[in-house]
Tab-separated table of C-alpha atoms in Angstrom:
chain	number	residue	atom	x	y	z
A	29	MET	CA	-113.796	82.825	-157.040
A	30	SER	CA	-109.800	83.868	-155.861
A	31	SER	CA	-107.904	85.882	-158.044
A	32	SER	CA	-105.424	83.212	-158.824
A	33	SER	CA	-108.003	80.454	-159.400
A	34	SER	CA	-109.429	82.586	-162.296
A	35	ALA	CA	-106.127	83.693	-163.692
A	36	SER	CA	-105.459	79.942	-163.940
A	37	TRP	CA	-108.794	79.892	-165.755
A	38	GLY	CA	-108.279	82.482	-168.084
A	39	ALA	CA	-104.425	81.112	-168.858
A	40	LEU	CA	-106.477	77.859	-169.979
A	41	LEU	CA	-109.002	79.749	-171.686
A	42	ARG	CA	-107.652	82.883	-173.928
A	43	GLY	CA	-104.879	82.390	-177.035
A	44	ARG	CA	-103.829	79.276	-178.538
A	45	ASN	CA	-104.589	77.498	-174.709
A	46	GLY	CA	-108.010	78.287	-175.382
A	47	LEU	CA	-108.177	76.843	-178.748
A	48	ARG	CA	-105.741	73.753	-177.401
A	49	SER	CA	-108.705	73.474	-174.903
A	50	LEU	CA	-111.494	73.648	-177.716
A	51	ALA	CA	-109.690	71.248	-179.711
A	52	LEU	CA	-109.426	68.531	-176.376
A	53	ALA	CA	-112.658	69.271	-175.134
A	54	GLY	CA	-113.994	68.532	-178.656
A	55	GLY	CA	-112.508	65.319	-178.825
A	56	VAL	CA	-114.525	64.228	-175.835
A	57	ALA	CA	-117.324	65.823	-176.441
A	58	VAL	CA	-118.275	64.069	-179.928
A	59	HIS	CA	-117.328	60.899	-178.460
A	60	ALA	CA	-119.870	61.612	-175.310
A	61	VAL	CA	-122.428	63.692	-177.489
A	62	ASN	CA	-122.925	60.659	-179.677
A	63	VAL	CA	-123.419	58.176	-177.319
A	64	PHE	CA	-126.901	59.719	-176.074
A	65	ILE	CA	-127.444	60.773	-179.094
A	66	ALA	CA	-127.120	56.644	-180.575
A	67	THR	CA	-129.024	55.555	-177.479
A	68	THR	CA	-132.361	58.401	-178.121
A	69	ILE	CA	-132.396	56.890	-181.980
A	70	LEU	CA	-132.325	53.360	-181.715
A	71	PRO	CA	-135.759	52.694	-181.066
A	72	SER	CA	-136.855	54.929	-184.503
A	73	VAL	CA	-133.249	52.951	-186.083
A	74	VAL	CA	-135.002	49.078	-185.597
A	75	ARG	CA	-138.728	50.434	-186.841
A	76	ASP	CA	-136.814	51.498	-190.045
A	77	ILE	CA	-134.326	49.229	-190.981
A	78	GLY	CA	-135.218	46.111	-188.750
A	79	GLY	CA	-133.075	44.265	-186.334
A	80	LEU	CA	-134.454	43.929	-182.664
A	81	PRO	CA	-132.528	40.878	-181.726
A	82	TRP	CA	-129.610	42.958	-182.175
A	83	TYR	CA	-130.672	46.192	-180.145
A	84	ALA	CA	-128.364	45.812	-177.521
A	85	TRP	CA	-125.273	44.902	-179.294
A	86	ASN	CA	-125.206	48.411	-181.129
A	87	THR	CA	-123.929	49.229	-177.285
A	88	THR	CA	-122.088	46.370	-177.038
A	89	LEU	CA	-120.281	46.788	-179.957
A	90	PHE	CA	-119.040	50.454	-179.882
A	91	VAL	CA	-118.330	50.168	-176.424
A	92	ALA	CA	-116.254	47.287	-176.592
A	93	ALA	CA	-114.405	49.306	-179.914
A	94	SER	CA	-114.356	51.775	-177.801
A	95	ILE	CA	-111.598	49.780	-174.960
A	96	MET	CA	-109.665	49.063	-178.204
A	97	GLY	CA	-109.889	52.185	-179.454
A	98	SER	CA	-108.728	53.054	-176.105
A	99	SER	CA	-106.017	51.344	-175.471
A	100	CYS	CA	-104.704	51.549	-178.929
A	101	ALA	CA	-104.014	55.216	-178.650
A	102	PRO	CA	-100.730	55.444	-176.869
A	103	LEU	CA	-99.481	53.352	-179.960
A	104	GLY	CA	-100.606	55.729	-181.996
A	105	ILE	CA	-98.798	58.787	-180.474
A	106	ARG	CA	-95.377	56.724	-181.000
A	107	TRP	CA	-96.414	55.874	-184.417
A	108	TYR	CA	-97.927	59.149	-185.658
A	109	GLY	CA	-97.259	61.801	-183.313
A	110	LEU	CA	-99.964	64.320	-181.190
A	111	ARG	CA	-101.595	65.784	-184.374
A	112	ARG	CA	-101.418	62.751	-186.642
A	113	ALA	CA	-103.126	59.875	-184.236
A	114	PHE	CA	-105.571	62.512	-183.566
A	115	LEU	CA	-106.703	62.728	-187.275
A	116	LEU	CA	-106.743	59.226	-187.384
A	117	ALA	CA	-108.648	58.818	-184.677
A	118	LEU	CA	-111.385	61.297	-186.026
A	119	PHE	CA	-111.253	59.944	-189.213
A	120	VAL	CA	-112.132	56.854	-187.787
A	121	PHE	CA	-114.930	57.901	-186.010
A	122	ALA	CA	-116.217	60.427	-189.233
A	123	GLY	CA	-116.191	57.355	-191.113
A	124	GLY	CA	-117.841	55.088	-188.795
A	125	THR	CA	-120.529	57.818	-188.664
A	126	VAL	CA	-121.077	58.183	-192.074
A	127	ALA	CA	-121.585	54.271	-192.207
A	128	CYS	CA	-124.410	54.016	-189.324
A	129	GLY	CA	-126.507	57.609	-191.604
A	130	LEU	CA	-125.908	55.097	-194.616
A	131	ALA	CA	-127.176	51.876	-193.377
A	132	PRO	CA	-129.646	50.141	-194.937
A	133	SER	CA	-130.112	47.433	-192.312
A	134	MET	CA	-128.663	46.430	-189.110
A	135	PRO	CA	-125.532	44.213	-189.523
A	136	TRP	CA	-124.336	47.720	-191.505
A	137	LEU	CA	-125.333	49.862	-189.005
A	138	LEU	CA	-123.534	47.517	-186.545
A	139	PHE	CA	-120.371	47.956	-188.375
A	140	GLY	CA	-120.638	52.006	-188.285
A	141	ARG	CA	-120.528	51.455	-184.738
A	142	VAL	CA	-117.712	49.798	-184.668
A	143	GLY	CA	-116.003	52.535	-186.212
A	144	GLN	CA	-117.479	54.803	-184.292
A	145	GLY	CA	-116.149	52.749	-181.089
A	146	LEU	CA	-112.772	52.555	-182.305
A	147	GLY	CA	-112.334	56.079	-183.331
A	148	GLY	CA	-113.849	57.638	-180.157
A	149	GLY	CA	-112.263	55.922	-177.919
A	150	MET	CA	-109.020	56.992	-179.278
A	151	LEU	CA	-110.413	60.885	-179.307
A	152	LEU	CA	-111.306	60.132	-175.664
A	153	SER	CA	-108.478	58.691	-174.059
A	154	LEU	CA	-105.502	60.878	-176.420
A	155	SER	CA	-107.955	63.908	-175.465
A	156	TYR	CA	-106.894	63.351	-171.970
A	157	ALA	CA	-103.255	61.789	-172.348
A	158	THR	CA	-102.132	65.504	-174.254
A	159	VAL	CA	-103.118	67.420	-171.596
A	160	PRO	CA	-99.547	67.449	-169.895
A	161	LEU	CA	-97.993	67.468	-173.389
A	162	VAL	CA	-99.509	70.615	-174.258
A	163	PHE	CA	-100.356	72.714	-171.163
A	164	HIS	CA	-98.382	74.145	-167.907
A	165	GLN	CA	-98.678	71.861	-165.451
A	166	SER	CA	-100.240	74.914	-163.128
A	167	LEU	CA	-103.154	74.118	-165.644
A	168	TRP	CA	-103.412	70.278	-165.505
A	169	SER	CA	-106.006	69.984	-163.173
A	170	ARG	CA	-108.521	72.538	-164.556
A	171	ALA	CA	-107.858	71.644	-168.145
A	172	MET	CA	-109.099	67.650	-167.060
A	173	ALA	CA	-111.989	69.039	-165.209
A	174	LEU	CA	-112.961	71.158	-168.380
A	175	ILE	CA	-112.433	67.759	-170.876
A	176	SER	CA	-114.609	65.812	-168.061
A	177	GLY	CA	-117.447	68.370	-167.871
A	178	MET	CA	-118.047	67.561	-171.766
A	179	TRP	CA	-120.068	64.504	-171.099
A	180	GLY	CA	-122.590	66.901	-168.970
A	181	VAL	CA	-122.643	69.478	-172.569
A	182	ALA	CA	-123.337	65.426	-173.932
A	183	THR	CA	-126.528	64.451	-171.162
A	184	LEU	CA	-128.214	67.951	-172.086
A	185	SER	CA	-127.608	68.034	-176.088
A	186	GLY	CA	-127.323	64.778	-177.049
A	187	PRO	CA	-131.246	63.683	-176.520
A	188	ALA	CA	-131.911	66.792	-177.831
A	189	ILE	CA	-130.225	66.253	-181.307
A	190	GLY	CA	-131.249	62.432	-181.377
A	191	GLY	CA	-135.123	63.238	-180.109
A	192	LEU	CA	-135.455	66.301	-182.405
A	193	PHE	CA	-134.663	63.798	-185.359
A	194	ALA	CA	-136.398	61.703	-184.537
A	195	GLU	CA	-139.831	63.021	-183.664
A	196	ALA	CA	-139.704	64.521	-187.462
A	197	GLY	CA	-138.672	60.605	-189.317
A	198	LEU	CA	-135.027	61.713	-189.547
A	199	TRP	CA	-132.729	59.685	-187.746
A	200	ARG	CA	-129.898	59.654	-190.318
A	201	TRP	CA	-129.992	63.534	-190.086
A	202	ALA	CA	-128.346	62.801	-186.636
A	203	PHE	CA	-125.416	61.305	-187.655
A	204	TRP	CA	-125.361	63.489	-190.343
A	205	ALA	CA	-125.558	66.398	-187.290
A	206	VAL	CA	-121.832	65.460	-186.340
A	207	LEU	CA	-119.989	65.511	-188.620
A	208	PRO	CA	-119.712	69.119	-189.193
A	209	VAL	CA	-118.672	69.577	-185.841
A	210	CYS	CA	-115.880	67.052	-186.818
A	211	VAL	CA	-114.925	68.822	-189.684
A	212	LEU	CA	-114.070	71.942	-187.599
A	213	LEU	CA	-112.475	69.807	-184.637
A	214	GLY	CA	-110.164	68.500	-187.373
A	215	ALA	CA	-108.932	72.116	-188.787
A	216	LEU	CA	-108.516	72.892	-184.549
A	217	LEU	CA	-106.260	70.048	-184.290
A	218	VAL	CA	-104.364	70.876	-188.088
A	219	THR	CA	-103.520	74.135	-186.502
A	220	GLN	CA	-102.993	73.897	-182.518
A	221	LEU	CA	-101.539	71.083	-181.971
A	222	ASP	CA	-98.336	69.965	-182.880
A	223	ALA	CA	-96.208	66.951	-184.077
A	224	VAL	CA	-94.630	65.704	-180.504
A	225	GLY	CA	-94.226	62.442	-179.341
A	226	ARG	CA	-93.624	60.487	-181.918
A	227	ASP	CA	-90.373	57.687	-181.216
A	228	ARG	CA	-91.236	54.756	-183.186
A	229	SER	CA	-87.715	53.275	-181.826
A	230	ALA	CA	-89.579	53.798	-178.497
A	231	ARG	CA	-90.498	50.310	-176.574
A	232	LEU	CA	-94.125	50.396	-175.420
A	233	ASP	CA	-95.649	47.534	-173.365
A	234	ALA	CA	-99.391	47.441	-174.009
A	235	PRO	CA	-101.298	44.256	-173.278
A	236	LEU	CA	-103.053	44.627	-176.239
A	237	PHE	CA	-103.743	40.858	-176.179
A	238	ARG	CA	-105.107	41.070	-173.134
A	239	MET	CA	-107.177	43.494	-174.387
A	240	GLY	CA	-108.526	41.778	-176.716
A	241	LEU	CA	-109.370	38.889	-174.797
A	242	LEU	CA	-111.606	41.253	-172.619
A	243	VAL	CA	-113.392	42.368	-175.743
A	244	ALA	CA	-113.678	38.707	-176.804
A	245	SER	CA	-115.504	37.994	-173.408
A	246	VAL	CA	-117.899	40.177	-174.187
A	247	LEU	CA	-118.701	39.340	-177.894
A	248	VAL	CA	-119.347	36.025	-176.713
A	249	VAL	CA	-121.650	36.572	-174.210
A	250	SER	CA	-123.322	38.629	-177.047
A	251	ALA	CA	-123.106	36.168	-179.649
A	252	ALA	CA	-124.981	33.832	-177.289
A	253	SER	CA	-127.640	36.076	-176.605
A	254	LEU	CA	-129.141	35.572	-179.924
A	255	HIS	CA	-129.455	32.110	-179.702
A	256	PRO	CA	-133.121	30.489	-178.672
A	257	SER	CA	-131.787	27.978	-176.786
A	258	TRP	CA	-130.792	28.713	-172.817
A	259	ILE	CA	-128.246	26.067	-172.598
A	260	ALA	CA	-126.454	27.960	-175.388
A	261	GLN	CA	-126.633	31.151	-173.778
A	262	LEU	CA	-125.338	29.549	-170.373
A	263	ALA	CA	-122.215	28.739	-172.727
A	264	GLY	CA	-121.631	31.745	-173.625
A	265	VAL	CA	-121.687	33.512	-170.413
A	266	ALA	CA	-119.237	30.481	-169.217
A	267	GLY	CA	-117.189	30.953	-172.397
A	268	GLY	CA	-117.290	34.542	-171.273
A	269	LEU	CA	-116.339	33.753	-167.785
A	270	LEU	CA	-113.505	31.190	-169.138
A	271	LEU	CA	-111.633	34.209	-171.319
A	272	VAL	CA	-111.818	36.232	-168.092
A	273	PHE	CA	-109.791	33.671	-166.268
A	274	TRP	CA	-107.366	33.223	-168.587
A	275	LEU	CA	-106.696	36.652	-168.467
A	276	ALA	CA	-106.092	36.844	-164.840
A	277	ARG	CA	-103.527	33.940	-165.320
A	278	MET	CA	-101.701	35.905	-167.991
A	279	ASP	CA	-102.077	39.256	-165.864
A	280	GLY	CA	-100.422	37.315	-162.673
A	281	ARG	CA	-97.275	35.977	-164.970
A	282	ALA	CA	-96.560	39.217	-167.112
A	283	ARG	CA	-93.972	41.656	-166.696
A	284	GLN	CA	-95.799	44.777	-167.741
A	285	ARG	CA	-99.674	44.315	-165.590
A	286	PHE	CA	-102.696	44.862	-167.080
A	287	LEU	CA	-104.255	45.751	-163.822
A	288	PRO	CA	-102.186	45.838	-160.320
A	289	ALA	CA	-101.414	43.251	-157.947
A	290	GLY	CA	-104.397	42.347	-155.999
A	291	ALA	CA	-107.126	43.439	-158.234
A	292	TRP	CA	-108.032	40.219	-159.590
A	293	SER	CA	-108.895	39.412	-156.017
A	294	LEU	CA	-111.643	39.670	-153.823
A	295	ALA	CA	-109.598	38.962	-150.495
A	296	HIS	CA	-107.375	42.402	-151.488
A	297	PRO	CA	-108.565	45.649	-150.822
A	298	LEU	CA	-107.836	46.844	-153.736
A	299	GLY	CA	-109.972	43.898	-155.895
A	300	ARG	CA	-113.228	44.460	-153.714
A	301	ARG	CA	-112.865	48.766	-155.215
A	302	TYR	CA	-112.682	47.030	-158.768
A	303	ALA	CA	-115.525	44.619	-158.175
A	304	MET	CA	-117.840	47.604	-156.902
A	305	ILE	CA	-116.259	49.554	-159.653
A	306	GLY	CA	-117.853	46.933	-162.374
A	307	LEU	CA	-120.670	45.736	-160.182
A	308	MET	CA	-122.107	49.706	-159.967
A	309	SER	CA	-121.937	50.613	-163.956
A	310	ILE	CA	-122.777	47.598	-164.920
A	311	GLY	CA	-126.139	48.338	-163.010
A	312	VAL	CA	-126.367	52.155	-165.234
A	313	THR	CA	-126.407	50.077	-168.557
A	314	THR	CA	-129.679	49.752	-168.147
A	315	GLU	CA	-130.648	52.675	-169.899
A	316	VAL	CA	-129.932	51.214	-173.263
A	317	PHE	CA	-133.261	49.484	-172.987
A	318	VAL	CA	-134.940	52.885	-171.315
A	319	PRO	CA	-135.509	55.185	-174.649
A	320	TYR	CA	-137.629	51.705	-175.836
A	321	PHE	CA	-138.895	50.869	-172.826
A	322	LEU	CA	-140.633	54.353	-172.551
A	323	GLN	CA	-141.521	54.648	-176.302
A	324	VAL	CA	-143.692	51.417	-176.193
A	325	LEU	CA	-145.097	50.705	-172.786
A	326	HIS	CA	-145.600	54.387	-172.104
A	327	GLY	CA	-146.194	56.392	-175.336
A	328	GLN	CA	-143.297	58.982	-174.286
A	329	SER	CA	-141.969	60.539	-177.589
A	330	PRO	CA	-138.043	59.900	-178.230
A	331	LEU	CA	-137.632	63.051	-177.243
A	332	HIS	CA	-138.613	63.097	-173.934
A	333	ALA	CA	-137.712	59.020	-173.760
A	334	GLY	CA	-134.111	60.537	-174.273
A	335	TYR	CA	-134.077	62.825	-171.832
A	336	LEU	CA	-135.438	60.485	-169.440
A	337	SER	CA	-132.933	58.027	-169.786
A	338	ALA	CA	-129.973	60.431	-169.805
A	339	LEU	CA	-130.865	60.837	-166.328
A	340	MET	CA	-129.719	58.242	-165.131
A	341	SER	CA	-126.242	59.582	-166.036
A	342	ALA	CA	-127.224	63.275	-164.651
A	343	GLY	CA	-127.860	61.200	-161.817
A	344	TRP	CA	-124.384	60.267	-161.361
A	345	THR	CA	-123.101	63.289	-162.120
A	346	LEU	CA	-125.007	64.827	-159.077
A	347	GLY	CA	-124.422	62.066	-157.156
A	348	THR	CA	-120.263	62.579	-157.674
A	349	LEU	CA	-120.772	66.164	-156.897
A	350	ALA	CA	-122.705	65.614	-153.738
A	351	SER	CA	-120.329	63.113	-152.403
A	352	SER	CA	-116.799	64.910	-153.129
A	353	GLY	CA	-114.735	66.462	-150.626
A	354	ARG	CA	-116.774	63.797	-147.741
A	355	GLY	CA	-113.850	62.855	-145.089
A	356	PRO	CA	-113.092	59.300	-144.049
A	357	ALA	CA	-116.400	58.959	-142.211
A	358	GLY	CA	-118.561	60.249	-144.554
A	359	ALA	CA	-117.232	58.622	-147.239
A	360	GLY	CA	-117.384	54.959	-145.548
A	361	ARG	CA	-121.753	56.275	-145.175
A	362	LEU	CA	-121.913	56.924	-148.759
A	363	LEU	CA	-119.856	53.910	-149.586
A	364	ALA	CA	-122.774	52.222	-148.004
A	365	LEU	CA	-126.012	53.478	-149.079
A	366	GLY	CA	-124.633	54.086	-152.836
A	367	PRO	CA	-125.231	50.806	-154.156
A	368	VAL	CA	-128.534	50.720	-151.669
A	369	LEU	CA	-130.005	53.412	-153.842
A	370	SER	CA	-129.035	51.974	-156.989
A	371	ALA	CA	-130.425	49.201	-156.014
A	372	ALA	CA	-133.589	49.970	-154.878
A	373	SER	CA	-134.040	52.480	-157.366
A	374	LEU	CA	-134.089	49.133	-160.222
A	375	ALA	CA	-136.369	47.233	-157.914
A	376	GLY	CA	-138.581	50.002	-158.194
A	377	LEU	CA	-138.737	50.120	-162.251
A	378	TYR	CA	-139.126	46.325	-162.048
A	379	VAL	CA	-142.260	47.403	-160.572
A	380	TYR	CA	-142.800	50.202	-162.360
A	381	MET	CA	-142.363	50.336	-165.633
A	382	PRO	CA	-143.508	47.628	-167.079
A	383	ASP	CA	-146.756	49.213	-165.651
A	384	PRO	CA	-148.520	51.660	-168.840
A	385	GLY	CA	-149.891	53.520	-165.733
A	386	ALA	CA	-147.292	54.033	-163.455
A	387	PRO	CA	-146.511	58.016	-163.378
A	388	THR	CA	-143.909	59.496	-165.466
A	389	GLU	CA	-142.613	61.526	-162.748
A	390	LEU	CA	-142.201	58.338	-160.558
A	391	LEU	CA	-139.938	56.828	-163.355
A	392	ALA	CA	-137.722	59.955	-163.633
A	393	ALA	CA	-137.314	59.958	-159.628
A	394	LEU	CA	-136.137	56.330	-159.914
A	395	LEU	CA	-134.087	56.459	-163.001
A	396	LEU	CA	-132.322	59.443	-161.464
A	397	GLY	CA	-131.604	57.336	-158.200
A	398	VAL	CA	-130.094	54.887	-160.078
A	399	GLY	CA	-127.160	57.135	-161.326
A	400	VAL	CA	-127.183	59.196	-157.804
A	401	GLY	CA	-126.254	55.722	-156.123
A	402	VAL	CA	-123.446	55.158	-158.661
A	403	GLY	CA	-122.227	58.854	-157.681
A	404	LEU	CA	-122.610	58.851	-154.449
A	405	CYS	CA	-119.914	56.213	-153.916
A	406	TRP	CA	-117.735	56.701	-157.117
A	407	PRO	CA	-115.162	59.826	-156.420
A	408	HIS	CA	-114.558	57.496	-153.181
A	409	LEU	CA	-113.818	54.203	-154.808
A	410	LEU	CA	-111.484	56.230	-157.255
A	411	THR	CA	-110.032	57.161	-154.586
A	412	GLY	CA	-109.649	53.926	-152.285
A	413	VAL	CA	-108.277	52.105	-155.938
A	414	PHE	CA	-105.249	54.909	-155.179
A	415	ARG	CA	-104.559	53.873	-151.615
A	416	ALA	CA	-105.156	50.473	-152.030
A	417	ALA	CA	-103.263	49.901	-154.344
A	418	PRO	CA	-98.969	48.725	-154.738
A	419	ALA	CA	-96.726	52.255	-154.446
A	420	ASP	CA	-95.276	51.543	-157.643
A	421	GLN	CA	-98.098	50.286	-160.133
A	422	GLN	CA	-100.712	53.653	-159.228
A	423	ASN	CA	-100.668	55.057	-163.095
A	424	ILE	CA	-101.977	50.909	-164.030
A	425	ALA	CA	-104.298	50.846	-161.437
A	426	SER	CA	-105.582	54.309	-162.227
A	427	ALA	CA	-105.017	53.568	-166.171
A	428	ALA	CA	-107.743	50.354	-165.583
A	429	ILE	CA	-110.444	52.254	-163.906
A	430	THR	CA	-111.453	53.510	-167.524
A	431	THR	CA	-110.470	50.562	-168.762
A	432	LEU	CA	-113.146	48.358	-165.938
A	433	GLN	CA	-115.701	50.666	-166.419
A	434	LEU	CA	-116.082	50.174	-170.490
A	435	TYR	CA	-116.080	46.488	-170.025
A	436	ALA	CA	-118.682	46.457	-167.520
A	437	MET	CA	-120.843	48.637	-169.878
A	438	ALA	CA	-120.656	46.587	-172.612
A	439	LEU	CA	-120.613	43.249	-170.908
A	440	GLY	CA	-123.821	44.651	-169.141
A	441	ALA	CA	-125.300	45.405	-172.052
A	442	SER	CA	-124.798	42.279	-173.534
A	443	VAL	CA	-126.528	40.527	-170.866
A	444	ALA	CA	-128.971	42.753	-170.780
A	445	GLY	CA	-129.466	42.000	-174.415
A	446	MET	CA	-129.099	38.492	-173.257
A	447	ALA	CA	-132.160	38.570	-170.385
A	448	ALA	CA	-134.535	40.785	-173.182
A	449	ASN	CA	-134.365	38.412	-175.397
A	450	ALA	CA	-135.280	35.289	-173.537
A	451	ALA	CA	-137.991	37.021	-171.845
A	452	GLY	CA	-139.553	37.628	-175.362
A	453	PHE	CA	-138.222	40.789	-176.648
A	454	THR	CA	-138.337	39.614	-180.233
A	455	ASP	CA	-141.085	36.499	-179.303
A	456	PRO	CA	-143.464	37.383	-178.858
A	457	GLY	CA	-142.067	41.172	-179.268
A	458	GLY	CA	-144.982	43.801	-179.897
A	459	TRP	CA	-145.995	45.764	-176.843
A	460	GLN	CA	-146.435	42.608	-174.404
A	461	GLY	CA	-143.167	40.919	-175.276
A	462	THR	CA	-141.537	44.962	-174.187
A	463	ARG	CA	-143.203	44.261	-171.023
A	464	GLN	CA	-142.009	40.807	-170.638
A	465	ALA	CA	-138.199	42.432	-171.610
A	466	ALA	CA	-138.498	45.240	-168.936
A	467	TRP	CA	-139.210	42.776	-165.750
A	468	ALA	CA	-136.034	40.368	-167.424
A	469	VAL	CA	-133.938	43.497	-167.483
A	470	TYR	CA	-134.145	44.578	-164.108
A	471	GLY	CA	-135.371	41.828	-162.580
A	472	VAL	CA	-131.429	40.486	-163.626
A	473	PHE	CA	-129.518	44.071	-163.366
A	474	VAL	CA	-130.729	44.567	-159.358
A	475	PHE	CA	-128.581	41.914	-158.031
A	476	ALA	CA	-125.497	44.248	-159.587
A	477	PRO	CA	-125.859	46.439	-157.002
A	478	ALA	CA	-127.576	44.546	-154.499
A	479	LEU	CA	-123.944	42.660	-154.780
A	480	ALA	CA	-121.657	45.705	-154.404
A	481	THR	CA	-123.924	46.061	-150.773
A	482	SER	CA	-122.259	44.006	-149.208
A	483	LEU	CA	-118.605	45.159	-150.945
A	484	GLY	CA	-119.349	48.814	-149.461
A	485	TRP	CA	-120.300	48.051	-146.145
A	486	ARG	CA	-117.006	45.920	-145.817
A	487	ALA	CA	-115.064	49.086	-147.841
A	488	ARG	CA	-116.036	51.077	-144.867
A	489	ARG	CA	-115.347	48.685	-142.400
A	490	ASP	CA	-111.520	48.690	-143.960
A	491	GLY	CA	-111.308	52.581	-144.118
A	492	VAL	CA	-110.077	52.103	-147.193
């Protein structure tokens, strides 16, 4: 590492800058760790308080609420200032965590998950938005790298926290364990962040209604997944698509766009890149059911199942690191290869996840392969968005990436819940119902990266 680079990291991590970095990284960390904790302990939760038909709703509502929380973060800064906005987000997140820890039933738990999503989404957005407000421009890139690195920390620590408490029969304590971190984070926020950014007179053109339509489309699909009739389920999917169509029509006429021009059309390179981002993100959301499948069908402990499910996220990170820095030719090949690898890995899980005799090493390789496939094309998808977006709408294009990714995850969880329930996850339930659900989930979701394959080849030909 060069001396100038070392000096820059030193300037970021020493003194008050170091405490501010810890505060912002902590904002992302509590949200990210909670994601993996909840996924790991959920099989233990439903065995204790019931609510198996609502299994996927834990992810759907959490991510949908995160979308709304993230979109409200700029409004919070304008109304309350940076410090109070952060504290409000932390309070909402902690309140949701307490509700989860006390939950006597699944509806109560889902209410807590909404609180965690709202607060966590705000914390996530505020942590990134705060970097240019508190650090010198020369430290921005390293501060962003440090904050983003918290997802890697969460991949290691989240399954450990959730798995250890679940194995001890104390899943509620997995939620309680997050609260002391919230207290320490609150102390850092109070002492290290200033009350900057407050300006109630400033106009904020946030497309909150259109964001609400996006969330509503997910909830309509999720609600339909609870109905036993396939006609009602198809009606729910159709209703969700109509809401998205309404959103697209509104956005095309809006002065403050939700997505940049060209994003709603597959005939435009930008639209193809956004579609590919969504499809690849949807493929990874099968990890919602992985801990349950592994525990019921393969006899894995909560700790082992949690770490195996985290392999998708770990693979995403590894694939991104391996593919970053490639030139245009290499990037084009990876855009074509990534979806193929993810689709092939999901097809392998369709065959081997329902098989109780499948080797754990093979399942681990397939789970890792799903994430690696996404990671191989991810950095080139993001840079492609920047290149394809109109020059005066690049800020909108970059902000929409996170929203689209969260939406794809929420929608994916809804569809996964619908496929699992329709296949017998709850009726007949038990080992046989779980096996049928595994076939259905992977059989449906293999089509997401498979559809992205043609978009990847088109992007390679486009050279965008």
